[in-house]
Amino acid sequence: MRLITWNINSLRLRLPLLQRLIEEQAPDVICLQETKVPDPLYPRDALAELGFPHQLYRGMKSYNGVTILSRTPLEPITGTPDWCGREDCRHVAASIQTETGPVTLHNFYVPAGGDIPDPQENEKFAHKLAFLEEATAWFRANPPQRSILVGDLNIAPLEHDVWSHRQLLKIVSHTPPETTRLTEWLHAGFEDAMRKAIPEPEKLFTWWSYRNRDWKKSNRGRRLDHIWTTPDLLPGLKTINVLSPMRDWTSPSDHVPVMMDLAV
DNA sequence: ATGGTAGAGCTTCTA
């Protein structure tokens, strides 16, 4: 199975890029974040024509929004929490059929958390920490098996997940309150598949700010996008590929896709 | 220490 996760930053705007991605990489399953499209305006037909008639989506106006696309049928997983009681379209889950049996797939868009890394001063940062704690508690109470968790988790947990560990320690996405919580969530039953395939100290980034004039030259990236699997699936891990060249496509997202080939 | 850019939809918020 070939799976891609990508923060597309507007699904409707970047449908042509998604089409090219599908043509070049031929994924079986695609998880997108920041679709920024309300459900009634979701481009069902266009995506079906690209080979993905099986769609699960949860969107809202302007912000957030997640979707899972599949060439083969998806079974929606219901009964997952409404994280932080906000109904803000940051998680969707499905069961997908494989030759070796069903696999559970979680697609998350974790709150970015604003600029000030202090939950007292910054409600968005407080929300981010609460979201991480809720997710950790839920997976501890519902231990995952044969599961994949992907998404824009908006945290770069390891030293070599950022261009400068020292300079980013007080920058939201790499502060200890976030990285320790993300690691606790991971340890609620998952393995970091990206780092199994590409271990530290190799630098690994999936996001480069729009605010750098030349992203490649300055290379001030962060690994904000993740692919986790439960240990039972890890023997099937073949390759992880960060599709960095897409950052140079016309009108790119600030995130690039991460692709995994998994034998299931 | 600061400001730089992008998207959605409306003149601001979020990232």
PDB file of C-alpha atoms (C1' of nucleotides) in Angstrom:
ATOM      1  CA  MET A   1       0.000   0.000   0.000  1.00  0.00           C
ATOM      2  CA  ARG A   2       1.259   3.422  -0.939  1.00  0.00           C
ATOM      3  CA  LEU A   3       0.030   6.155   1.393  1.00  0.00           C
ATOM      4  CA  ILE A   4       0.544   9.908   1.183  1.00  0.00           C
ATOM      5  CA  THR A   5      -0.107  12.535   3.851  1.00  0.00           C
ATOM      6  CA  TRP A   6      -0.055  16.202   2.902  1.00  0.00           C
ATOM      7  CA  ASN A   7      -1.119  19.522   4.377  1.00  0.00           C
ATOM      8  CA  ILE A   8      -2.481  20.866   1.110  1.00  0.00           C
ATOM      9  CA  ASN A   9      -3.452  24.344   2.419  1.00  0.00           C
ATOM     10  CA  SER A  10      -6.679  24.639   0.406  1.00  0.00           C
ATOM     11  CA  LEU A  11      -7.917  21.592  -1.466  1.00  0.00           C
ATOM     12  CA  ARG A  12      -9.801  23.549  -4.110  1.00  0.00           C
ATOM     13  CA  LEU A  13      -6.879  25.858  -4.918  1.00  0.00           C
ATOM     14  CA  ARG A  14      -4.416  23.009  -5.248  1.00  0.00           C
ATOM     15  CA  LEU A  15      -6.470  20.386  -7.088  1.00  0.00           C
ATOM     16  CA  PRO A  16      -4.092  20.666 -10.091  1.00  0.00           C
ATOM     17  CA  LEU A  17      -1.101  19.943  -7.858  1.00  0.00           C
ATOM     18  CA  LEU A  18      -2.929  17.007  -6.315  1.00  0.00           C
ATOM     19  CA  GLN A  19      -3.643  15.677  -9.790  1.00  0.00           C
ATOM     20  CA  ARG A  20       0.034  15.864 -10.751  1.00  0.00           C
ATOM     21  CA  LEU A  21       1.015  14.221  -7.460  1.00  0.00           C
ATOM     22  CA  ILE A  22      -1.402  11.356  -8.135  1.00  0.00           C
ATOM     23  CA  GLU A  23      -0.144  10.932 -11.685  1.00  0.00           C
ATOM     24  CA  GLU A  24       3.505  10.889 -10.642  1.00  0.00           C
ATOM     25  CA  GLN A  25       3.291   8.784  -7.478  1.00  0.00           C
ATOM     26  CA  ALA A  26       0.171   6.643  -7.920  1.00  0.00           C
ATOM     27  CA  PRO A  27      -0.762   6.442  -4.234  1.00  0.00           C
ATOM     28  CA  ASP A  28      -3.510   4.125  -2.990  1.00  0.00           C
ATOM     29  CA  VAL A  29      -4.555   6.294  -0.060  1.00  0.00           C
ATOM     30  CA  ILE A  30      -4.201  10.053   0.479  1.00  0.00           C
ATOM     31  CA  CYS A  31      -4.700  11.948   3.732  1.00  0.00           C
ATOM     32  CA  LEU A  32      -5.010  15.714   3.448  1.00  0.00           C
ATOM     33  CA  GLN A  33      -5.095  18.463   6.053  1.00  0.00           C
ATOM     34  CA  GLU A  34      -6.146  22.114   5.884  1.00  0.00           C
ATOM     35  CA  THR A  35      -8.593  21.430   3.087  1.00  0.00           C
ATOM     36  CA  LYS A  36     -10.377  24.688   3.979  1.00  0.00           C
ATOM     37  CA  VAL A  37     -13.575  23.576   2.286  1.00  0.00           C
ATOM     38  CA  PRO A  38     -17.025  23.174   3.854  1.00  0.00           C
ATOM     39  CA  ASP A  39     -18.544  19.734   3.240  1.00  0.00           C
ATOM     40  CA  PRO A  40     -21.232  20.965   0.790  1.00  0.00           C
ATOM     41  CA  LEU A  41     -18.486  22.420  -1.424  1.00  0.00           C
ATOM     42  CA  TYR A  42     -16.188  19.378  -1.258  1.00  0.00           C
ATOM     43  CA  PRO A  43     -14.976  18.476  -4.800  1.00  0.00           C
ATOM     44  CA  ARG A  44     -16.343  14.930  -4.769  1.00  0.00           C
ATOM     45  CA  ASP A  45     -16.592  14.447  -8.514  1.00  0.00           C
ATOM     46  CA  ALA A  46     -13.206  15.911  -9.378  1.00  0.00           C
ATOM     47  CA  LEU A  47     -11.506  13.614  -6.874  1.00  0.00           C
ATOM     48  CA  ALA A  48     -13.442  10.594  -8.095  1.00  0.00           C
ATOM     49  CA  GLU A  49     -12.247  11.363 -11.607  1.00  0.00           C
ATOM     50  CA  LEU A  50      -8.678  11.349 -10.326  1.00  0.00           C
ATOM     51  CA  GLY A  51      -9.226   7.742  -9.232  1.00  0.00           C
ATOM     52  CA  PHE A  52     -10.427   8.291  -5.676  1.00  0.00           C
ATOM     53  CA  PRO A  53     -14.168   7.629  -5.505  1.00  0.00           C
ATOM     54  CA  HIS A  54     -13.963   6.658  -1.824  1.00  0.00           C
ATOM     55  CA  GLN A  55     -13.802   9.795   0.290  1.00  0.00           C
ATOM     56  CA  LEU A  56     -14.182  10.667   3.896  1.00  0.00           C
ATOM     57  CA  TYR A  57     -14.138  14.350   4.754  1.00  0.00           C
ATOM     58  CA  ARG A  58     -14.795  16.769   7.552  1.00  0.00           C
ATOM     59  CA  GLY A  59     -14.494  20.405   6.641  1.00  0.00           C
ATOM     60  CA  MET A  60     -15.546  23.887   7.617  1.00  0.00           C
ATOM     61  CA  LYS A  61     -15.365  27.397   6.212  1.00  0.00           C
ATOM     62  CA  SER A  62     -11.885  28.950   5.904  1.00  0.00           C
ATOM     63  CA  TYR A  63     -10.059  26.866   8.490  1.00  0.00           C
ATOM     64  CA  ASN A  64      -8.911  23.341   9.208  1.00  0.00           C
ATOM     65  CA  GLY A  65     -10.539  20.420   7.415  1.00  0.00           C
ATOM     66  CA  VAL A  66      -9.279  16.859   6.885  1.00  0.00           C
ATOM     67  CA  THR A  67     -10.007  14.166   4.336  1.00  0.00           C
ATOM     68  CA  ILE A  68      -9.067  10.597   3.463  1.00  0.00           C
ATOM     69  CA  LEU A  69      -9.148   9.525  -0.192  1.00  0.00           C
ATOM     70  CA  SER A  70      -8.930   5.925  -1.290  1.00  0.00           C
ATOM     71  CA  ARG A  71      -9.051   3.899  -4.477  1.00  0.00           C
ATOM     72  CA  THR A  72     -10.776   1.105  -2.533  1.00  0.00           C
ATOM     73  CA  PRO A  73     -13.689   1.334  -0.087  1.00  0.00           C
ATOM     74  CA  LEU A  74     -13.292   3.109   3.232  1.00  0.00           C
ATOM     75  CA  GLU A  75     -15.272   2.300   6.322  1.00  0.00           C
ATOM     76  CA  PRO A  76     -15.731   5.425   8.470  1.00  0.00           C
ATOM     77  CA  ILE A  77     -14.797   5.008  12.112  1.00  0.00           C
ATOM     78  CA  THR A  78     -17.262   6.764  14.361  1.00  0.00           C
ATOM     79  CA  GLY A  79     -17.251   7.244  18.088  1.00  0.00           C
ATOM     80  CA  THR A  80     -13.936   9.064  18.225  1.00  0.00           C
ATOM     81  CA  PRO A  81     -13.912  12.153  20.471  1.00  0.00           C
ATOM     82  CA  ASP A  82     -14.812  15.682  19.469  1.00  0.00           C
ATOM     83  CA  TRP A  83     -11.385  16.931  20.545  1.00  0.00           C
ATOM     84  CA  CYS A  84     -11.594  19.746  23.073  1.00  0.00           C
ATOM     85  CA  GLY A  85     -15.332  19.930  22.309  1.00  0.00           C
ATOM     86  CA  ARG A  86     -14.767  22.332  19.433  1.00  0.00           C
ATOM     87  CA  GLU A  87     -16.163  20.515  16.412  1.00  0.00           C
ATOM     88  CA  ASP A  88     -13.332  22.027  14.422  1.00  0.00           C
ATOM     89  CA  CYS A  89     -12.602  19.344  11.824  1.00  0.00           C
ATOM     90  CA  ARG A  90      -9.157  18.221  12.924  1.00  0.00           C
ATOM     91  CA  HIS A  91      -9.546  14.435  12.800  1.00  0.00           C
ATOM     92  CA  VAL A  92     -11.074  11.793  10.609  1.00  0.00           C
ATOM     93  CA  ALA A  93     -10.610   8.035  10.872  1.00  0.00           C
ATOM     94  CA  ALA A  94     -11.344   5.101   8.614  1.00  0.00           C
ATOM     95  CA  SER A  95     -10.855   1.394   8.284  1.00  0.00           C
ATOM     96  CA  ILE A  96      -9.313   0.274   5.003  1.00  0.00           C
ATOM     97  CA  GLN A  97      -9.309  -3.243   3.624  1.00  0.00           C
ATOM     98  CA  THR A  98      -5.982  -4.856   2.796  1.00  0.00           C
ATOM     99  CA  GLU A  99      -4.959  -8.341   1.707  1.00  0.00           C
ATOM    100  CA  THR A 100      -3.927  -9.132   5.270  1.00  0.00           C
ATOM    101  CA  GLY A 101      -7.051  -7.672   6.862  1.00  0.00           C
ATOM    102  CA  PRO A 102      -8.370  -4.276   7.899  1.00  0.00           C
ATOM    103  CA  VAL A 103      -6.079  -1.421   8.866  1.00  0.00           C
ATOM    104  CA  THR A 104      -7.205   1.591  10.883  1.00  0.00           C
ATOM    105  CA  LEU A 105      -6.151   4.992   9.600  1.00  0.00           C
ATOM    106  CA  HIS A 106      -6.216   8.218  11.638  1.00  0.00           C
ATOM    107  CA  ASN A 107      -5.713  11.576   9.935  1.00  0.00           C
ATOM    108  CA  PHE A 108      -5.004  14.493  12.310  1.00  0.00           C
ATOM    109  CA  TYR A 109      -4.530  18.235  12.018  1.00  0.00           C
ATOM    110  CA  VAL A 110      -3.204  19.377  15.392  1.00  0.00           C
ATOM    111  CA  PRO A 111      -3.728  23.056  16.372  1.00  0.00           C
ATOM    112  CA  ALA A 112      -0.743  25.198  15.406  1.00  0.00           C
ATOM    113  CA  GLY A 113      -0.792  26.951  18.769  1.00  0.00           C
ATOM    114  CA  GLY A 114      -0.154  30.605  17.953  1.00  0.00           C
ATOM    115  CA  ASP A 115       3.108  32.414  18.547  1.00  0.00           C
ATOM    116  CA  ILE A 116       3.542  32.694  22.324  1.00  0.00           C
ATOM    117  CA  PRO A 117       4.544  29.396  23.982  1.00  0.00           C
ATOM    118  CA  ASP A 118       2.730  30.101  27.228  1.00  0.00           C
ATOM    119  CA  PRO A 119      -0.702  28.586  27.938  1.00  0.00           C
ATOM    120  CA  GLN A 120      -1.483  31.375  30.440  1.00  0.00           C
ATOM    121  CA  GLU A 121      -0.930  34.136  27.909  1.00  0.00           C
ATOM    122  CA  ASN A 122      -1.992  32.343  24.748  1.00  0.00           C
ATOM    123  CA  GLU A 123      -5.281  30.485  24.508  1.00  0.00           C
ATOM    124  CA  LYS A 124      -4.197  28.818  21.259  1.00  0.00           C
ATOM    125  CA  PHE A 125      -1.149  27.292  22.909  1.00  0.00           C
ATOM    126  CA  ALA A 126      -3.334  26.081  25.779  1.00  0.00           C
ATOM    127  CA  HIS A 127      -5.663  24.493  23.215  1.00  0.00           C
ATOM    128  CA  LYS A 128      -2.730  22.771  21.521  1.00  0.00           C
ATOM    129  CA  LEU A 129      -1.457  21.272  24.779  1.00  0.00           C
ATOM    130  CA  ALA A 130      -4.981  20.189  25.779  1.00  0.00           C
ATOM    131  CA  PHE A 131      -5.496  18.567  22.369  1.00  0.00           C
ATOM    132  CA  LEU A 132      -2.268  16.578  22.749  1.00  0.00           C
ATOM    133  CA  GLU A 133      -3.224  15.471  26.250  1.00  0.00           C
ATOM    134  CA  GLU A 134      -6.711  14.409  25.169  1.00  0.00           C
ATOM    135  CA  ALA A 135      -5.368  12.443  22.242  1.00  0.00           C
ATOM    136  CA  THR A 136      -2.784  10.701  24.414  1.00  0.00           C
ATOM    137  CA  ALA A 137      -5.400   9.757  27.009  1.00  0.00           C
ATOM    138  CA  TRP A 138      -7.778   8.459  24.356  1.00  0.00           C
ATOM    139  CA  PHE A 139      -5.199   6.207  22.671  1.00  0.00           C
ATOM    140  CA  ARG A 140      -4.056   4.927  26.063  1.00  0.00           C
ATOM    141  CA  ALA A 141      -7.665   4.004  26.814  1.00  0.00           C
ATOM    142  CA  ASN A 142      -8.137   2.586  23.298  1.00  0.00           C
ATOM    143  CA  PRO A 143      -4.819   0.874  22.491  1.00  0.00           C
ATOM    144  CA  PRO A 144      -4.317   0.885  18.714  1.00  0.00           C
ATOM    145  CA  GLN A 145      -3.597  -2.225  16.679  1.00  0.00           C
ATOM    146  CA  ARG A 146      -2.879  -2.494  12.950  1.00  0.00           C
ATOM    147  CA  SER A 147      -3.171   1.287  12.885  1.00  0.00           C
ATOM    148  CA  ILE A 148      -1.565   4.156  11.021  1.00  0.00           C
ATOM    149  CA  LEU A 149      -1.682   7.711  12.346  1.00  0.00           C
ATOM    150  CA  VAL A 150      -0.702  10.511  10.003  1.00  0.00           C
ATOM    151  CA  GLY A 151      -1.084  14.217   9.703  1.00  0.00           C
ATOM    152  CA  ASP A 152       0.141  17.692  10.323  1.00  0.00           C
ATOM    153  CA  LEU A 153       0.898  17.391  14.020  1.00  0.00           C
ATOM    154  CA  ASN A 154       2.445  20.881  14.042  1.00  0.00           C
ATOM    155  CA  ILE A 155       5.344  19.740  16.244  1.00  0.00           C
ATOM    156  CA  ALA A 156       8.918  18.893  15.295  1.00  0.00           C
ATOM    157  CA  PRO A 157       9.842  16.593  18.192  1.00  0.00           C
ATOM    158  CA  LEU A 158      13.518  15.745  17.621  1.00  0.00           C
ATOM    159  CA  GLU A 159      16.692  17.787  17.517  1.00  0.00           C
ATOM    160  CA  HIS A 160      17.211  17.102  13.805  1.00  0.00           C
ATOM    161  CA  ASP A 161      13.585  17.775  12.942  1.00  0.00           C
ATOM    162  CA  VAL A 162      14.402  21.510  12.855  1.00  0.00           C
ATOM    163  CA  TRP A 163      17.054  23.584  11.154  1.00  0.00           C
ATOM    164  CA  SER A 164      18.392  24.834  14.499  1.00  0.00           C
ATOM    165  CA  HIS A 165      17.487  23.041  17.700  1.00  0.00           C
ATOM    166  CA  ARG A 166      19.002  25.765  19.855  1.00  0.00           C
ATOM    167  CA  GLN A 167      17.269  28.622  18.065  1.00  0.00           C
ATOM    168  CA  LEU A 168      13.856  26.971  18.041  1.00  0.00           C
ATOM    169  CA  LEU A 169      13.606  25.778  21.635  1.00  0.00           C
ATOM    170  CA  LYS A 170      11.368  28.736  22.482  1.00  0.00           C
ATOM    171  CA  ILE A 171       9.529  28.743  19.158  1.00  0.00           C
ATOM    172  CA  VAL A 172       6.095  27.142  19.059  1.00  0.00           C
ATOM    173  CA  SER A 173       6.395  23.724  17.364  1.00  0.00           C
ATOM    174  CA  HIS A 174       9.675  22.798  19.073  1.00  0.00           C
ATOM    175  CA  THR A 175       9.214  23.793  22.735  1.00  0.00           C
ATOM    176  CA  PRO A 176       9.675  21.116  25.419  1.00  0.00           C
ATOM    177  CA  PRO A 177       5.998  21.251  26.571  1.00  0.00           C
ATOM    178  CA  GLU A 178       4.991  20.305  23.022  1.00  0.00           C
ATOM    179  CA  THR A 179       7.716  17.813  22.181  1.00  0.00           C
ATOM    180  CA  THR A 180       7.338  15.914  25.460  1.00  0.00           C
ATOM    181  CA  ARG A 181       3.573  15.686  24.966  1.00  0.00           C
ATOM    182  CA  LEU A 182       3.941  14.519  21.360  1.00  0.00           C
ATOM    183  CA  THR A 183       6.369  11.838  22.488  1.00  0.00           C
ATOM    184  CA  GLU A 184       3.898  10.689  25.147  1.00  0.00           C
ATOM    185  CA  TRP A 185       1.193  10.451  22.493  1.00  0.00           C
ATOM    186  CA  LEU A 186       3.524   8.442  20.244  1.00  0.00           C
ATOM    187  CA  HIS A 187       4.252   6.104  23.135  1.00  0.00           C
ATOM    188  CA  ALA A 188       0.540   5.456  23.597  1.00  0.00           C
ATOM    189  CA  GLY A 189       0.984   2.666  21.063  1.00  0.00           C
ATOM    190  CA  PHE A 190       2.802   3.904  17.975  1.00  0.00           C
ATOM    191  CA  GLU A 191       6.226   3.992  16.347  1.00  0.00           C
ATOM    192  CA  ASP A 192       7.658   6.916  14.396  1.00  0.00           C
ATOM    193  CA  ALA A 193       7.801   5.289  10.954  1.00  0.00           C
ATOM    194  CA  MET A 194       9.546   8.265   9.337  1.00  0.00           C
ATOM    195  CA  ARG A 195      12.420   8.058  11.793  1.00  0.00           C
ATOM    196  CA  LYS A 196      12.552   4.259  11.581  1.00  0.00           C
ATOM    197  CA  ALA A 197      13.229   4.681   7.877  1.00  0.00           C
ATOM    198  CA  ILE A 198      15.390   7.811   8.140  1.00  0.00           C
ATOM    199  CA  PRO A 199      16.971   7.907  11.617  1.00  0.00           C
ATOM    200  CA  GLU A 200      18.587  10.861  13.306  1.00  0.00           C
ATOM    201  CA  PRO A 201      20.937  12.626  12.950  1.00  0.00           C
ATOM    202  CA  GLU A 202      19.807  13.055   9.356  1.00  0.00           C
ATOM    203  CA  LYS A 203      17.858  16.267   9.065  1.00  0.00           C
ATOM    204  CA  LEU A 204      14.276  15.697   8.003  1.00  0.00           C
ATOM    205  CA  PHE A 205      11.879  18.549   7.167  1.00  0.00           C
ATOM    206  CA  THR A 206       8.370  18.611   5.697  1.00  0.00           C
ATOM    207  CA  TRP A 207       7.564  22.318   6.025  1.00  0.00           C
ATOM    208  CA  TRP A 208       9.285  25.511   4.984  1.00  0.00           C
ATOM    209  CA  SER A 209       7.702  28.874   5.794  1.00  0.00           C
ATOM    210  CA  TYR A 210       6.292  30.992   3.006  1.00  0.00           C
ATOM    211  CA  ARG A 211       8.168  33.854   4.631  1.00  0.00           C
ATOM    212  CA  ASN A 212      11.583  32.714   3.525  1.00  0.00           C
ATOM    213  CA  ARG A 213      12.294  34.196   0.141  1.00  0.00           C
ATOM    214  CA  ASP A 214      14.404  31.219  -0.953  1.00  0.00           C
ATOM    215  CA  TRP A 215      13.305  28.169   1.047  1.00  0.00           C
ATOM    216  CA  LYS A 216      15.947  25.915  -0.456  1.00  0.00           C
ATOM    217  CA  LYS A 217      18.838  28.274   0.095  1.00  0.00           C
ATOM    218  CA  SER A 218      18.018  29.136   3.715  1.00  0.00           C
ATOM    219  CA  ASN A 219      16.610  25.620   4.345  1.00  0.00           C
ATOM    220  CA  ARG A 220      14.979  26.675   7.608  1.00  0.00           C
ATOM    221  CA  GLY A 221      12.628  23.720   7.656  1.00  0.00           C
ATOM    222  CA  ARG A 222      10.817  21.712  10.296  1.00  0.00           C
ATOM    223  CA  ARG A 223       9.351  18.201  10.401  1.00  0.00           C
ATOM    224  CA  LEU A 224       5.738  19.011  11.263  1.00  0.00           C
ATOM    225  CA  ASP A 225       4.113  16.167   9.315  1.00  0.00           C
ATOM    226  CA  HIS A 226       4.260  12.632  10.592  1.00  0.00           C
ATOM    227  CA  ILE A 227       3.519   9.002   9.847  1.00  0.00           C
ATOM    228  CA  TRP A 228       3.181   6.679  12.821  1.00  0.00           C
ATOM    229  CA  THR A 229       2.310   2.997  12.747  1.00  0.00           C
ATOM    230  CA  THR A 230       1.612   0.448  15.416  1.00  0.00           C
ATOM    231  CA  PRO A 231       4.486  -2.031  15.986  1.00  0.00           C
ATOM    232  CA  ASP A 232       2.523  -4.885  14.359  1.00  0.00           C
ATOM    233  CA  LEU A 233       2.666  -3.079  10.982  1.00  0.00           C
ATOM    234  CA  LEU A 234       6.295  -2.004  11.216  1.00  0.00           C
ATOM    235  CA  PRO A 235       7.769  -5.181   9.659  1.00  0.00           C
ATOM    236  CA  GLY A 236       5.948  -4.169   6.463  1.00  0.00           C
ATOM    237  CA  LEU A 237       7.580  -0.733   6.295  1.00  0.00           C
ATOM    238  CA  LYS A 238       9.395  -0.471   2.962  1.00  0.00           C
ATOM    239  CA  THR A 239      10.152   3.175   2.281  1.00  0.00           C
ATOM    240  CA  ILE A 240       9.442   6.681   3.446  1.00  0.00           C
ATOM    241  CA  ASN A 241       9.865   9.476   0.950  1.00  0.00           C
ATOM    242  CA  VAL A 242       9.509  13.198   1.700  1.00  0.00           C
ATOM    243  CA  LEU A 243       8.505  14.802  -1.600  1.00  0.00           C
ATOM    244  CA  SER A 244      10.540  17.983  -1.112  1.00  0.00           C
ATOM    245  CA  PRO A 245      10.664  18.933  -4.815  1.00  0.00           C
ATOM    246  CA  MET A 246       6.960  19.786  -4.579  1.00  0.00           C
ATOM    247  CA  ARG A 247       7.899  22.846  -2.533  1.00  0.00           C
ATOM    248  CA  ASP A 248       9.114  24.287  -5.862  1.00  0.00           C
ATOM    249  CA  TRP A 249       5.977  23.559  -7.860  1.00  0.00           C
ATOM    250  CA  THR A 250       3.918  26.549  -8.958  1.00  0.00           C
ATOM    251  CA  SER A 251       1.818  27.934  -6.112  1.00  0.00           C
ATOM    252  CA  PRO A 252       2.931  25.292  -3.596  1.00  0.00           C
ATOM    253  CA  SER A 253       1.677  24.477  -0.150  1.00  0.00           C
ATOM    254  CA  ASP A 254       4.139  25.383   2.584  1.00  0.00           C
ATOM    255  CA  HIS A 255       4.103  21.661   3.493  1.00  0.00           C
ATOM    256  CA  VAL A 256       5.310  18.870   1.225  1.00  0.00           C
ATOM    257  CA  PRO A 257       3.773  15.392   1.118  1.00  0.00           C
ATOM    258  CA  VAL A 258       5.229  12.413   2.940  1.00  0.00           C
ATOM    259  CA  MET A 259       4.818   9.040   1.257  1.00  0.00           C
ATOM    260  CA  MET A 260       5.035   5.575   2.768  1.00  0.00           C
ATOM    261  CA  ASP A 261       5.148   2.197   1.072  1.00  0.00           C
ATOM    262  CA  LEU A 262       3.873  -0.440   3.460  1.00  0.00           C
ATOM    263  CA  ALA A 263       3.447  -4.144   2.804  1.00  0.00           C
ATOM    264  CA  VAL A 264       0.060  -5.150   4.169  1.00  0.00           C
TER     265      VAL A 264
ATOM    266  C1'  DA B   1      14.546  42.291  17.635  1.00  0.00           C
ATOM    267  C1'  DT B   2      11.915  42.235  13.648  1.00  0.00           C
ATOM    268  C1'  DG B   3       9.502  41.079   9.646  1.00  0.00           C
ATOM    269  C1'  DG B   4       8.982  38.391   6.140  1.00  0.00           C
ATOM    270  C1'  DT B   5       4.227  35.339   2.844  1.00  0.00           C
ATOM    271  C1'  DA B   6      -0.024  32.879   1.828  1.00  0.00           C
ATOM    272  C1'  DG B   7      -5.212  31.539   1.921  1.00  0.00           C
ATOM    273  C1'  DA B   8     -10.117  32.488   2.748  1.00  0.00           C
ATOM    274  C1'  DG B   9     -13.294  35.698   2.674  1.00  0.00           C
ATOM    275  C1'  DC B  10     -14.035  39.889   3.963  1.00  0.00           C
ATOM    276  C1'  DT B  11     -11.088  44.543   5.629  1.00  0.00           C
ATOM    277  C1'  DT B  12      -9.159  40.234   9.706  1.00  0.00           C
ATOM    278  C1'  DC B  13      -7.914  35.850  11.221  1.00  0.00           C
ATOM    279  C1'  DT B  14      -5.037  31.822  10.963  1.00  0.00           C
ATOM    280  C1'  DA B  15      -0.924  29.807   9.917  1.00  0.00           C
TER     281       DA B  15
END
